[in-house]
């Protein structure tokens, strides 16, 4: 037995079998405990559906829809989907959310604090993310989203990304800085978005059940989605929610239709992994306007779209593999002017120089595509000046005005 | 994609919902679904099948009594695992207390009633694992079991152990080394 994988396998193969008679005897005791608990439960803790449901026309309507769904699902609950009924509930929820003033969301996501907001990893630890949005009557509103290593604010006119401590980028009101979290931030439209995705991408909506807890009725909606993109090479599989087979489970307050919880599970062959979970959501709080502005450090380095170079044609002709090689050669030679032709920033941070300067190229592999990423991934192996080696895939893309490949990630 | 096979999470949500309404069938399903995994967990952690059986029986009895208190938003899986861990830890604490008492006092302690038959029979591998794990400090045993048997992330284990992730990593590393050595001395793979 050598690796921890062997030990894991050993754990999985270690089983036990139970004696059926004893198993039944134990269950009898457990059932007795349940019966006694029922007998002593205070009446106030039992749900009173009828009185609650019939309080308002909206809940009466919702109740009717739920009963209809329940009847249709009865008996074969798990074998049927009800996209139209779920869509009905989602639509009602979207309508109920249309008068929101603000929302504050706290979520934990399996990601890396400094990496992009869309990145997830099944083995990563949870990182706290906070989101604020003010609905100010404009279609875009104002918002802020933050995790320990990154923050983006959108002040109604433009967006600003700060990668701590000193890298920043400017974007528009519909920025792609926050990826899949954007529709979540648009909590008033998240349900519309799910309906649209169901129509466009074939994800399935399922109204699961209605329940009454702590005197409040809840609606649960689950969305079953398949990974979007071509995963012939599965490098990007499960690195974001859209690139994973996942289940998103929403809980709404049945009366107000306000979203209360969301859990996102990524399906793998072995298990379902919780990758995103709302831990707090509050509506109509007063948000400090200062939250929608960012103070940047004096030594800020700007990321931006690559501009046309004097000798742009030379670089335009380079393919992904040539670009990767030229990029690493610039690092090896510590030629930072050349480096910036592949690295779309206003300057090169000293930490990047220390990290990449003087490296040695061991191997550049064949480029490949994965998922829906618009560029290419180039496998590489390099040796740093300190002797450590690294194998990774460099992301390069040329969907920019200068039409030349620049490095987009994978360092 | 069909929903003919529902996943554990959604099934659990439905089971809890039914259980909270007093459904015996839901309780039965939860019991059938989880008792084997939890019993295995308790056996590996305690190293004693009898004690493990008592702990798991208590876990389910408390769960059955908790219908009015149990929330739907949590994970049933996590709840039952945490209950099992608490049961094991309480048992260890009680055991330590008992050991501290004098022999005279100990004679007055109630003995565990003999059972007509055991609830479970361990496979040869589980028997080896049980023996090997008793050679590890308890905290390492807990980390390795949760990681190996339950695929629990280190962060979550750290939360359960109320310690830092780096400590959990350390316990895992040392524990795996020792367990490997113990298993190699008993098993040829």
XYZ file of C-alpha atoms in Angstrom:
600
model
C 0.000 0.000 0.000
C 1.784 3.100 -1.205
C -0.318 6.107 -1.913
C -3.131 7.795 -0.064
C -5.273 6.705 -3.024
C -4.592 3.088 -2.021
C -5.691 3.889 1.500
C -8.788 5.640 0.207
C -9.629 2.590 -1.860
C -9.102 0.460 1.205
C -11.526 2.641 3.153
C -14.109 2.324 0.418
C -13.742 -1.434 0.246
C -14.006 -1.841 4.003
C -17.654 -2.685 4.543
C -19.990 -4.131 7.104
C -23.169 -6.128 6.862
C -25.973 -5.834 9.359
C -28.014 -8.547 10.969
C -31.599 -8.035 9.666
C -33.324 -8.971 12.941
C -31.149 -6.680 14.991
C -31.525 -3.985 12.365
C -35.316 -4.167 12.745
C -35.076 -4.156 16.517
C -33.004 -1.001 16.485
C -35.413 0.659 14.090
C -38.335 -0.165 16.394
C -36.627 1.818 19.155
C -36.024 4.701 16.789
C -39.625 4.630 15.611
C -40.825 4.640 19.213
C -38.768 7.755 19.806
C -40.430 9.360 16.803
C -43.911 8.387 18.028
C -43.246 9.749 21.510
C -41.878 12.934 20.034
C -45.026 13.381 17.941
C -47.228 12.809 20.973
C -45.442 15.515 22.960
C -44.973 18.074 20.193
C -46.624 21.398 21.045
C -49.562 22.235 18.844
C -47.985 25.572 18.013
C -45.114 23.839 16.273
C -47.379 22.092 13.831
C -47.978 23.816 10.540
C -51.312 25.475 9.852
C -51.317 25.533 6.123
C -54.842 26.555 5.472
C -54.921 29.711 7.543
C -51.580 30.867 6.199
C -52.256 30.027 2.602
C -55.616 31.714 2.462
C -54.431 35.004 3.924
C -53.825 36.697 0.618
C -54.897 36.304 -3.009
C -51.247 35.893 -4.034
C -50.628 32.998 -1.697
C -53.981 31.484 -2.653
C -52.861 31.565 -6.259
C -49.453 30.143 -5.383
C -51.103 27.472 -3.262
C -53.361 26.493 -6.133
C -50.362 26.207 -8.430
C -48.476 24.162 -5.875
C -51.402 21.831 -5.244
C -51.774 21.327 -8.976
C -48.113 20.492 -9.244
C -48.267 18.228 -6.208
C -51.171 16.322 -7.698
C -49.436 15.917 -10.991
C -46.265 14.771 -9.338
C -47.907 12.445 -6.860
C -46.678 8.898 -6.968
C -43.913 9.414 -9.449
C -42.333 12.467 -7.922
C -38.825 11.852 -9.065
C -39.533 10.623 -12.510
C -41.308 13.692 -13.777
C -40.149 17.192 -14.306
C -42.430 20.183 -14.278
C -40.594 22.932 -16.078
C -43.744 24.887 -16.836
C -44.949 24.859 -13.213
C -41.504 25.753 -11.932
C -41.272 28.486 -14.527
C -44.614 29.810 -13.293
C -43.295 30.074 -9.750
C -40.071 31.647 -10.953
C -42.002 34.185 -12.978
C -44.140 35.102 -9.971
C -40.984 35.453 -7.909
C -39.427 37.715 -10.508
C -42.509 39.910 -10.400
C -42.447 40.035 -6.615
C -38.817 41.123 -6.697
C -39.410 43.963 -9.112
C -39.908 46.548 -6.330
C -36.639 45.922 -4.567
C -34.542 48.828 -3.268
C -31.405 46.886 -2.466
C -30.020 43.475 -1.759
C -27.039 42.266 0.235
C -25.817 38.737 -0.361
C -23.152 36.791 1.438
C -22.033 33.549 -0.127
C -19.288 31.032 0.271
C -17.748 29.677 -2.883
C -15.090 27.081 -3.482
C -12.613 29.306 -5.270
C -9.290 31.126 -4.905
C -9.371 34.522 -3.256
C -7.245 36.306 -5.881
C -8.474 34.509 -8.975
C -11.395 35.489 -11.145
C -14.874 35.487 -9.689
C -16.090 32.727 -11.949
C -13.424 30.203 -10.987
C -14.493 27.265 -8.872
C -12.578 24.158 -7.844
C -14.082 21.082 -6.266
C -11.090 20.693 -3.938
C -10.785 24.365 -3.038
C -11.804 25.614 0.350
C -14.726 27.990 0.677
C -13.926 31.669 0.198
C -16.385 34.307 1.451
C -17.930 36.547 -1.205
C -20.082 39.585 -0.474
C -22.364 41.395 -2.885
C -24.318 44.607 -2.637
C -26.730 45.943 -5.192
C -28.781 49.104 -5.166
C -31.749 49.207 -7.483
C -31.888 52.907 -8.293
C -34.435 52.863 -11.066
C -31.884 52.498 -13.836
C -31.662 49.146 -15.599
C -28.131 48.579 -14.378
C -28.320 49.915 -10.802
C -25.109 50.050 -8.760
C -23.300 47.129 -7.277
C -20.204 45.852 -5.576
C -18.858 42.346 -5.281
C -15.903 41.446 -3.157
C -13.787 38.562 -1.992
C -10.514 38.739 -0.079
C -8.270 39.176 -3.139
C -10.576 41.011 -5.534
C -13.265 43.630 -5.645
C -15.399 45.030 -8.463
C -17.639 48.071 -8.198
C -20.109 49.335 -10.765
C -21.237 52.871 -9.996
C -23.984 53.057 -12.569
C -21.764 54.366 -15.352
C -18.737 52.076 -15.424
C -17.095 49.285 -13.519
C -13.721 49.002 -11.867
C -11.867 45.871 -10.880
C -9.128 45.862 -8.270
C -6.983 42.773 -7.859
C -5.292 43.399 -4.585
C -2.878 44.929 -3.959
C -2.316 47.011 -7.080
C -3.736 45.676 -10.358
C -6.849 47.237 -11.772
C -9.006 47.221 -14.884
C -11.850 49.357 -16.159
C -15.008 47.956 -17.647
C -18.461 48.948 -18.739
C -21.774 48.555 -16.988
C -22.157 45.067 -18.412
C -18.698 43.936 -17.444
C -17.628 40.337 -17.605
C -15.434 40.742 -14.516
C -17.737 38.695 -12.326
C -18.902 35.965 -14.671
C -21.656 33.759 -13.388
C -22.148 35.854 -10.264
C -23.627 38.684 -12.311
C -27.040 37.066 -12.747
C -26.976 36.166 -9.062
C -26.299 39.772 -8.204
C -29.257 40.699 -10.372
C -31.420 38.917 -7.844
C -34.504 40.473 -9.369
C -33.651 38.769 -12.638
C -31.969 35.595 -11.476
C -35.151 33.691 -11.993
C -35.756 35.169 -15.428
C -32.213 34.170 -16.182
C -32.883 30.579 -15.125
C -35.967 30.409 -17.291
C -33.995 31.771 -20.223
C -31.208 29.267 -19.646
C -33.773 26.487 -19.499
C -35.062 27.566 -22.886
C -31.680 28.205 -24.467
C -29.512 25.520 -22.955
C -31.989 22.829 -22.052
C -31.486 23.007 -18.300
C -34.463 21.636 -16.409
C -36.532 23.351 -13.778
C -38.236 21.342 -11.104
C -40.633 22.622 -8.499
C -39.940 20.172 -5.757
C -42.306 20.857 -2.918
C -43.919 23.304 -0.627
C -43.386 23.177 3.078
C -44.055 25.095 6.205
C -41.207 25.744 8.582
C -41.208 28.100 11.524
C -44.578 29.363 10.411
C -43.403 30.321 6.943
C -44.186 28.525 3.725
C -41.299 27.813 1.391
C -40.972 26.889 -2.221
C -38.038 24.882 -3.441
C -36.977 25.024 -7.039
C -34.143 23.028 -8.455
C -32.445 23.643 -11.752
C -30.540 20.837 -13.368
C -27.957 22.114 -15.845
C -25.407 20.488 -18.086
C -21.914 21.846 -18.650
C -21.898 24.301 -21.529
C -19.235 23.929 -24.170
C -17.087 21.342 -25.860
C -15.174 19.248 -23.362
C -13.376 16.950 -25.762
C -10.474 18.226 -23.736
C -11.900 18.613 -20.239
C -9.342 21.103 -18.910
C -12.048 23.655 -18.182
C -14.622 21.154 -16.932
C -15.799 22.008 -13.424
C -13.675 25.167 -13.310
C -16.775 27.324 -13.360
C -20.437 26.716 -12.685
C -21.465 27.006 -16.359
C -18.704 24.508 -17.228
C -20.072 21.895 -14.841
C -23.001 19.541 -14.647
C -24.702 21.073 -11.694
C -27.834 21.390 -9.640
C -28.927 24.752 -8.311
C -31.426 24.629 -5.495
C -33.337 27.806 -4.715
C -35.565 28.387 -1.712
C -38.135 31.149 -1.820
C -40.447 32.530 0.758
C -43.759 31.399 -0.699
C -45.552 34.584 0.270
C -43.062 37.307 -0.639
C -41.353 35.258 -3.367
C -38.036 36.545 -2.065
C -35.052 34.333 -2.637
C -33.815 32.998 0.696
C -31.202 30.374 -0.070
C -29.258 29.018 -2.986
C -27.018 26.001 -3.078
C -25.098 24.895 -6.142
C -23.856 21.331 -6.348
C -21.496 20.086 -9.033
C -22.101 16.512 -10.090
C -19.087 14.249 -10.389
C -18.911 10.516 -10.952
C -18.408 9.981 -7.243
C -20.490 12.588 -5.496
C -22.175 15.948 -5.604
C -19.944 18.713 -4.328
C -21.386 21.868 -2.811
C -19.522 24.717 -4.514
C -21.665 27.746 -3.752
C -23.966 28.497 -0.886
C -25.731 31.696 0.089
C -25.144 32.216 3.782
C -27.033 35.467 4.161
C -29.374 37.523 2.042
C -31.017 40.736 3.159
C -33.308 43.016 1.249
C -33.901 46.753 1.264
C -31.032 47.711 3.534
C -29.573 51.202 3.293
C -26.278 50.840 1.477
C -23.443 53.291 2.079
C -22.808 55.061 -1.280
C -19.058 54.840 -0.571
C -19.297 51.129 -1.257
C -19.752 51.855 -4.949
C -16.403 53.626 -5.263
C -12.849 52.324 -4.996
C -9.684 53.986 -3.810
C -6.832 52.711 -5.934
C -3.232 52.519 -4.739
C -0.769 55.018 -6.180
C 1.308 52.341 -7.860
C -1.671 50.840 -9.663
C -0.951 48.785 -12.765
C -3.730 48.821 -15.316
C -4.918 45.878 -17.329
C -6.653 46.720 -20.577
C -7.327 45.684 -24.134
C -4.155 45.321 -26.213
C -3.510 48.177 -28.588
C -2.146 47.901 -32.095
C 1.622 47.860 -32.109
C 3.875 49.520 -34.658
C 4.832 46.030 -35.759
C 1.443 44.536 -34.957
C 1.397 42.419 -38.121
C 4.326 40.347 -36.901
C 2.433 39.423 -33.747
C -0.873 39.026 -35.517
C 0.666 36.210 -37.530
C 1.718 34.266 -34.474
C -0.461 31.311 -33.556
C -1.170 30.233 -29.957
C 1.908 28.046 -29.699
C 4.283 30.658 -31.152
C 2.776 33.213 -28.802
C 3.379 30.988 -25.780
C 6.966 30.384 -26.799
C 7.627 34.069 -27.496
C 6.056 35.013 -24.180
C 8.202 32.615 -22.186
C 11.312 33.595 -24.139
C 10.655 37.203 -23.153
C 10.482 36.041 -19.529
C 13.653 33.983 -19.932
C 15.493 36.999 -21.380
C 13.874 39.350 -18.882
C 12.901 41.449 -21.859
C 9.938 43.192 -20.200
C 9.150 45.444 -23.167
C 8.663 42.339 -25.263
C 6.779 40.699 -22.388
C 4.226 43.543 -22.428
C 3.359 42.749 -26.030
C 1.799 39.535 -24.724
C 0.702 40.799 -21.353
C -1.830 43.527 -21.706
C -0.871 45.753 -18.793
C 0.526 49.246 -18.290
C 3.632 47.959 -16.522
C 5.181 44.788 -15.198
C 4.919 44.315 -11.476
C 8.166 43.539 -9.690
C 6.618 40.383 -8.234
C 5.940 39.092 -11.744
C 9.502 39.916 -12.758
C 10.837 38.045 -9.742
C 8.533 35.126 -10.429
C 9.047 34.677 -14.164
C 12.392 36.338 -14.861
C 15.152 34.010 -16.015
C 12.943 30.959 -16.411
C 13.879 28.098 -18.687
C 11.466 26.603 -21.215
C 11.366 22.830 -20.947
C 8.460 22.098 -23.263
C 5.700 23.829 -25.209
C 2.890 21.468 -26.216
C 0.092 21.392 -28.767
C -2.639 23.991 -28.208
C -6.165 22.832 -27.485
C -9.577 24.280 -26.818
C -11.882 23.496 -23.934
C -15.373 24.472 -22.863
C -16.588 27.792 -24.191
C -13.346 29.672 -23.756
C -12.857 31.804 -26.880
C -9.089 31.293 -26.958
C -6.622 28.428 -26.767
C -4.763 26.607 -24.052
C -1.086 25.865 -24.651
C 0.492 23.180 -22.443
C 3.879 24.173 -21.137
C 6.574 23.120 -18.733
C 9.055 25.644 -17.387
C 11.795 25.730 -14.802
C 12.018 28.794 -12.591
C 15.257 30.394 -11.576
C 14.986 28.753 -8.151
C 14.954 25.323 -9.786
C 11.275 24.557 -9.311
C 9.405 23.351 -12.358
C 5.816 23.968 -13.350
C 3.482 22.291 -15.825
C 0.350 24.162 -16.748
C -1.737 25.383 -19.668
C -1.270 28.955 -20.798
C -4.518 30.627 -21.865
C -4.150 32.885 -24.893
C -6.794 34.712 -26.890
C -6.922 37.128 -29.800
C -10.511 38.354 -29.714
C -9.311 41.921 -29.224
C -9.013 45.023 -31.433
C -5.316 44.343 -32.122
C -6.159 40.783 -33.212
C -3.001 39.346 -31.732
C -2.788 36.672 -29.073
C -2.207 37.840 -25.539
C -1.817 35.853 -22.355
C -5.070 35.618 -20.429
C -4.206 33.222 -17.629
C -2.532 30.000 -16.683
C 0.610 31.465 -15.162
C -31.452 14.832 -18.656
C -33.933 12.715 -16.676
C -34.721 12.942 -13.007
C -35.281 9.209 -12.769
C -32.197 9.075 -10.587
C -32.337 11.853 -8.039
C -29.254 12.765 -6.158
C -28.685 12.436 -2.481
C -29.180 16.078 -1.709
C -32.578 16.486 -3.264
C -33.778 13.170 -1.958
C -32.664 14.216 1.508
C -34.592 17.473 1.263
C -37.734 15.552 0.451
C -37.089 12.976 3.162
C -36.607 15.675 5.789
C -39.740 17.406 4.654
C -41.728 14.180 5.027
C -39.967 13.282 8.266
C -40.915 16.621 9.780
C -44.502 15.763 9.008
C -44.191 12.557 10.966
C -43.626 10.115 8.141
C -42.419 6.744 9.366
C -41.464 5.780 5.840
C -39.165 8.780 5.577
C -37.519 7.928 8.892
C -37.128 4.348 7.712
C -35.538 5.468 4.459
C -33.147 7.814 6.248
C -32.215 5.026 8.653
C -31.651 2.483 5.880
C -29.735 4.979 3.830
C -27.343 6.219 6.487
C -26.953 3.676 9.241
C -24.288 1.598 7.456
C -22.080 4.569 6.643
C -22.416 6.036 10.119
C -21.788 2.719 11.795
C -18.639 2.242 9.749
C -17.548 5.748 10.712
C -18.139 5.041 14.396
C -16.388 1.665 14.237
C -13.279 3.198 12.712
C -13.287 6.080 15.177
C -13.967 4.100 18.340
C -12.308 0.843 17.358
C -15.122 -0.995 19.132
C -18.188 -2.390 17.373
C -20.361 -2.542 20.499
C -19.687 1.064 21.406
C -20.176 2.129 17.809
C -23.563 0.414 17.697
C -24.670 2.224 20.866
C -23.558 5.561 19.490
C -25.343 5.140 16.175
C -28.505 3.933 17.848
C -28.429 7.066 20.027
C -27.789 9.256 16.985
C -30.918 7.953 15.276
C -33.024 8.057 18.438
C -32.103 11.711 18.972
C -32.722 12.412 15.320
C -36.163 10.777 15.514
C -36.983 12.976 18.497
C -35.804 16.113 16.745
C -38.410 16.440 13.992
C -39.723 19.726 15.361
C -36.293 21.228 15.774
C -34.613 20.023 12.633
C -34.293 22.721 9.956
C -34.631 21.979 6.294
C -31.899 24.215 5.027
C -29.055 22.201 6.531
C -27.579 19.048 5.126
C -28.886 15.794 6.557
C -25.597 14.118 5.735
C -23.592 16.727 7.647
C -26.030 16.671 10.538
C -25.772 12.913 10.962
C -21.988 12.890 10.611
C -21.663 15.677 13.170
C -24.023 13.838 15.526
C -21.914 10.718 15.144
C -18.706 12.623 15.851
C -20.279 14.199 18.916
C -21.422 10.778 20.063
C -17.927 9.363 19.688
C -16.352 12.338 21.445
C -18.854 12.144 24.323
C -18.195 8.456 24.668
C -14.453 9.074 24.814
C -14.930 11.780 27.436
C -17.165 9.539 29.528
C -14.674 6.741 29.160
C -11.836 8.957 30.375
C -13.920 10.030 33.357
C -14.696 6.439 34.156
C -11.020 5.542 34.034
C -10.281 8.293 36.517
C -12.673 6.815 39.043
C -11.429 4.323 41.611
C -11.906 0.636 41.124
C -14.410 0.554 44.004
C -16.524 3.158 42.319
C -16.094 1.475 38.998
C -17.758 -1.645 40.336
C -20.905 0.380 40.817
C -20.998 1.459 37.209
C -23.691 -0.104 35.119
C -22.266 -2.699 32.799
C -23.149 -2.777 29.174
C -25.919 -5.299 28.705
C -24.959 -8.294 26.642
C -26.696 -8.333 23.342
C -28.218 -11.477 21.958
C -26.543 -10.742 18.684
C -24.503 -8.023 17.090
C -25.972 -5.501 14.722
C -23.156 -5.727 12.232
C -20.440 -7.989 10.952
C -17.293 -6.309 9.717
C -15.551 -7.287 6.510
C -11.967 -8.424 6.827
C -10.780 -5.096 5.488
C -12.858 -3.095 7.923
C -11.570 -5.267 10.737
C -7.975 -4.515 9.666
C -8.752 -0.864 9.325
C -10.388 -0.756 12.758
C -7.296 -2.341 14.347
C -4.855 -0.126 12.472
C -6.721 3.069 13.267
C -6.551 2.421 16.987
C -2.796 2.992 16.643
C -3.387 6.634 15.687
C -4.057 9.595 17.975
C -7.790 10.314 17.956
C -7.596 13.675 16.155
C -5.623 12.106 13.297
C -8.104 9.241 13.178
C -10.951 11.710 12.817
C -9.276 13.682 10.024
C -8.356 10.584 8.046
C -11.755 8.976 8.437
C -13.669 12.080 7.409
C -11.375 12.637 4.469
C -11.145 9.051 3.280
C -14.587 7.720 4.046
C -16.637 10.881 3.585
C -14.541 12.874 1.086
C -14.908 15.822 3.402
C -12.914 18.951 2.449
C -10.129 19.918 4.844
C -11.818 23.241 5.542
C -14.953 21.512 6.756
C -12.936 19.116 8.908
C -11.133 22.098 10.406
C -14.531 23.570 11.252
C -15.626 20.364 12.962
C -12.383 20.119 14.901
C -12.398 23.844 15.667
C -8.825 24.200 14.488
C -6.906 25.639 11.539
C -6.701 24.026 8.124
C -2.931 23.779 8.436
C -3.330 21.770 11.645
C -5.770 19.488 9.861
C -3.327 19.102 6.966
C -0.626 18.179 9.455
C -2.813 15.639 11.208
C -3.730 14.156 7.861
C -0.126 13.914 6.696
C 1.202 12.344 9.888
C -1.836 10.122 10.216
C -1.601 8.796 6.679
C 2.076 7.995 7.114
C 1.431 6.064 10.266
C -1.680 4.347 8.952
C 0.189 3.271 5.838
C 2.866 1.743 7.968
C 0.322 0.032 10.242
C -1.688 -1.340 7.340
C 1.421 -2.517 5.530
C 2.412 -4.468 8.582
C -0.966 -6.209 8.581
C -1.977 -6.342 4.946
C -0.188 -7.182 1.773
C -1.716 -5.318 -1.126
